[in-house]
Amino acid sequence: MDINIRSADRNDFAEIRRITVAAYSDAGYIDDEYAYNHILAAIEEGYSGSSLLVAESAGKIMGSVFVTRAGGDFSDVAHDGELEFRMLAVEPGEQHKGIGHALVAAVIERARMDPDVSAVVLTIAPNMDGQHKLYESMDFVRVPARNFLLSDTFALHVYKLTL
């Protein structure tokens, strides 16, 4: 499969929203009662404070990822000099075909081209086993001291890739 990574534009928002919500809900990571559903669907809001990349194959959007910096509207854990990515999502029927890997690789390449960036960070739920394996295969390491608390009982894991 040929995968092209490009910056999203406003014409892509509806498809990105659909894919993102489908990817997270189909995998059982969110349900209708979980408020994160609304955050995932807030493409326009997130776009204003972040870069948004899409993966295309044969002219069809197959996945997307938000990229932000410390202090950005969608930044949870980035420190100065770090690029953070969030909401990596791949069309449910197209997963395990290298699309997620290609999106993460594009984020890393973008970070390496920026002299002000020395690391890439992300948060991930503990139960996302396949995604943990993806990030670890790309040399990200867990940083438990920086876990991000969503509530008193639930923390997202933080991974970091030092460039």
Short mmCIF file of C-alpha atoms in Angstrom, two decimals:
data_model
loop_
_atom_site.label_atom_id
_atom_site.label_comp_id
_atom_site.label_asym_id
_atom_site.label_seq_id
_atom_site.Cartn_x
_atom_site.Cartn_y
_atom_site.Cartn_z
CA MET A 1 0.00 0.00 0.00
CA ASP A 2 1.35 3.42 -0.96
CA ILE A 3 0.84 5.88 1.88
CA ASN A 4 1.13 9.63 1.42
CA ILE A 5 1.34 11.86 4.52
CA ARG A 6 0.19 15.46 4.14
CA SER A 7 -1.15 18.34 6.20
CA ALA A 8 -4.90 18.27 6.60
CA ASP A 9 -7.17 21.03 5.45
CA ARG A 10 -10.70 21.97 6.50
CA ASN A 11 -12.20 19.79 3.76
CA ASP A 12 -10.76 16.76 5.59
CA PHE A 13 -12.36 17.43 8.99
CA ALA A 14 -15.54 15.36 8.60
CA GLU A 15 -13.63 12.27 7.46
CA ILE A 16 -10.96 12.70 10.15
CA ARG A 17 -13.68 13.04 12.79
CA ARG A 18 -15.43 9.89 11.56
CA ILE A 19 -12.23 7.83 11.45
CA THR A 20 -10.99 9.03 14.84
CA VAL A 21 -14.22 8.32 16.69
CA ALA A 22 -14.65 4.97 14.89
CA ALA A 23 -11.07 3.87 15.62
CA TYR A 24 -11.32 4.62 19.34
CA SER A 25 -14.88 3.36 19.86
CA ASP A 26 -14.54 0.21 17.68
CA ALA A 27 -11.48 -0.80 19.71
CA GLY A 28 -13.47 -0.37 22.93
CA TYR A 29 -11.35 2.49 24.26
CA ILE A 30 -14.28 4.91 24.56
CA ASP A 31 -18.03 4.69 24.78
CA ASP A 32 -20.89 7.16 24.49
CA GLU A 33 -20.71 7.98 28.19
CA TYR A 34 -17.01 8.87 28.11
CA ALA A 35 -16.37 12.60 27.64
CA TYR A 36 -13.23 11.96 25.54
CA ASN A 37 -15.59 11.05 22.71
CA HIS A 38 -16.43 14.74 22.40
CA ILE A 39 -12.77 15.75 22.44
CA LEU A 40 -12.00 13.25 19.69
CA ALA A 41 -14.81 14.69 17.61
CA ALA A 42 -13.68 18.31 18.12
CA ILE A 43 -11.56 18.42 14.98
CA GLU A 44 -12.00 22.13 14.29
CA GLU A 45 -11.15 23.09 17.88
CA GLY A 46 -8.01 20.97 17.93
CA TYR A 47 -6.92 22.08 14.52
CA SER A 48 -6.67 25.72 15.58
CA GLY A 49 -3.92 24.96 18.11
CA SER A 50 -2.20 22.02 16.45
CA SER A 51 -0.89 20.67 13.21
CA LEU A 52 -2.98 17.88 11.80
CA LEU A 53 -1.50 15.25 9.51
CA VAL A 54 -3.41 12.74 7.42
CA ALA A 55 -2.36 9.52 5.77
CA GLU A 56 -3.85 8.89 2.34
CA SER A 57 -3.83 5.90 0.08
CA ALA A 58 -5.38 5.96 -3.38
CA GLY A 59 -6.79 9.42 -2.59
CA LYS A 60 -8.66 8.21 0.50
CA ILE A 61 -7.87 9.36 4.05
CA MET A 62 -6.84 6.32 6.09
CA GLY A 63 -5.70 7.96 9.34
CA SER A 64 -4.64 11.11 11.12
CA VAL A 65 -2.65 12.50 14.03
CA PHE A 66 -2.51 15.82 15.90
CA VAL A 67 0.91 17.37 16.49
CA THR A 68 1.35 20.11 19.07
CA ARG A 69 3.93 21.83 21.25
CA ALA A 70 4.15 22.69 24.93
CA GLY A 71 1.46 25.20 25.83
CA GLY A 72 -0.73 24.37 22.83
CA ASP A 73 -4.45 23.87 23.31
CA PHE A 74 -4.15 20.10 22.88
CA SER A 75 -0.84 19.64 24.69
CA ASP A 76 -0.99 17.49 27.80
CA VAL A 77 2.61 16.56 28.57
CA ALA A 78 5.05 18.34 26.26
CA HIS A 79 7.81 20.35 27.88
CA ASP A 80 9.72 23.12 26.14
CA GLY A 81 11.67 21.64 23.26
CA GLU A 82 9.30 18.69 22.82
CA LEU A 83 6.80 17.89 20.12
CA GLU A 84 3.71 16.01 21.31
CA PHE A 85 1.38 13.95 19.21
CA ARG A 86 -2.12 12.89 20.11
CA MET A 87 -5.16 11.09 18.81
CA LEU A 88 -3.37 8.84 16.34
CA ALA A 89 -6.23 7.11 14.54
CA VAL A 90 -6.41 4.69 11.63
CA GLU A 91 -9.54 3.60 9.77
CA PRO A 92 -10.64 0.41 11.58
CA GLY A 93 -10.66 -1.73 8.42
CA GLU A 94 -7.20 -0.51 7.43
CA GLN A 95 -5.31 -1.09 10.68
CA HIS A 96 -2.14 -3.22 10.85
CA LYS A 97 -1.07 -2.11 7.36
CA GLY A 98 1.64 0.38 8.36
CA ILE A 99 -0.52 3.51 8.35
CA GLY A 100 -0.03 4.29 12.05
CA HIS A 101 3.69 3.64 11.72
CA ALA A 102 3.88 6.01 8.74
CA LEU A 103 2.09 8.76 10.66
CA VAL A 104 4.39 8.41 13.68
CA ALA A 105 7.44 8.36 11.39
CA ALA A 106 6.22 11.62 9.81
CA VAL A 107 5.91 13.21 13.25
CA ILE A 108 9.44 12.10 14.13
CA GLU A 109 10.80 13.43 10.84
CA ARG A 110 9.05 16.76 11.42
CA ALA A 111 10.60 16.93 14.90
CA ARG A 112 14.09 16.12 13.59
CA MET A 113 13.85 18.95 11.06
CA ASP A 114 13.11 21.49 13.81
CA PRO A 115 16.28 22.65 15.60
CA ASP A 116 14.20 23.69 18.63
CA VAL A 117 12.88 20.15 19.20
CA SER A 118 14.91 17.56 21.10
CA ALA A 119 12.23 14.94 21.80
CA VAL A 120 8.80 13.63 20.82
CA VAL A 121 6.27 12.68 23.52
CA LEU A 122 2.83 11.11 23.66
CA THR A 123 0.25 9.81 26.11
CA ILE A 124 -1.46 6.46 25.83
CA ALA A 125 -3.97 4.48 27.86
CA PRO A 126 -2.54 1.47 29.68
CA ASN A 127 -4.89 -0.95 27.87
CA MET A 128 -3.76 -0.01 24.34
CA ASP A 129 -1.40 -2.99 24.02
CA GLY A 130 -0.90 -2.87 20.24
CA GLN A 131 -0.08 0.82 20.30
CA HIS A 132 2.42 0.34 23.14
CA LYS A 133 4.19 -2.21 20.93
CA LEU A 134 4.21 0.20 17.98
CA TYR A 135 5.81 3.01 19.97
CA GLU A 136 8.34 0.72 21.63
CA SER A 137 9.30 -0.69 18.20
CA MET A 138 10.07 2.91 17.15
CA ASP A 139 12.37 3.43 20.18
CA PHE A 140 9.98 5.39 22.37
CA VAL A 141 10.49 4.66 26.08
CA ARG A 142 8.03 4.96 28.94
CA VAL A 143 8.52 7.83 31.36
CA PRO A 144 6.34 6.85 34.35
CA ALA A 145 7.30 9.96 36.33
CA ARG A 146 5.45 12.02 33.69
CA ASN A 147 2.23 9.99 33.54
CA PHE A 148 -0.75 12.24 32.92
CA LEU A 149 -3.64 11.94 35.40
CA LEU A 150 -7.11 12.02 33.87
CA SER A 151 -8.69 11.39 37.27
CA ASP A 152 -7.70 10.21 40.73
CA THR A 153 -7.84 6.62 39.50
CA PHE A 154 -6.74 6.74 35.86
CA ALA A 155 -3.40 7.83 34.42
CA LEU A 156 -2.25 7.86 30.82
CA HIS A 157 1.25 6.53 30.24
CA VAL A 158 3.83 8.88 28.77
CA TYR A 159 6.30 7.75 26.13
CA LYS A 160 9.28 9.79 24.92
CA LEU A 161 11.67 9.54 22.01
CA THR A 162 14.84 11.57 22.51
CA LEU A 163 16.20 12.77 19.18
#
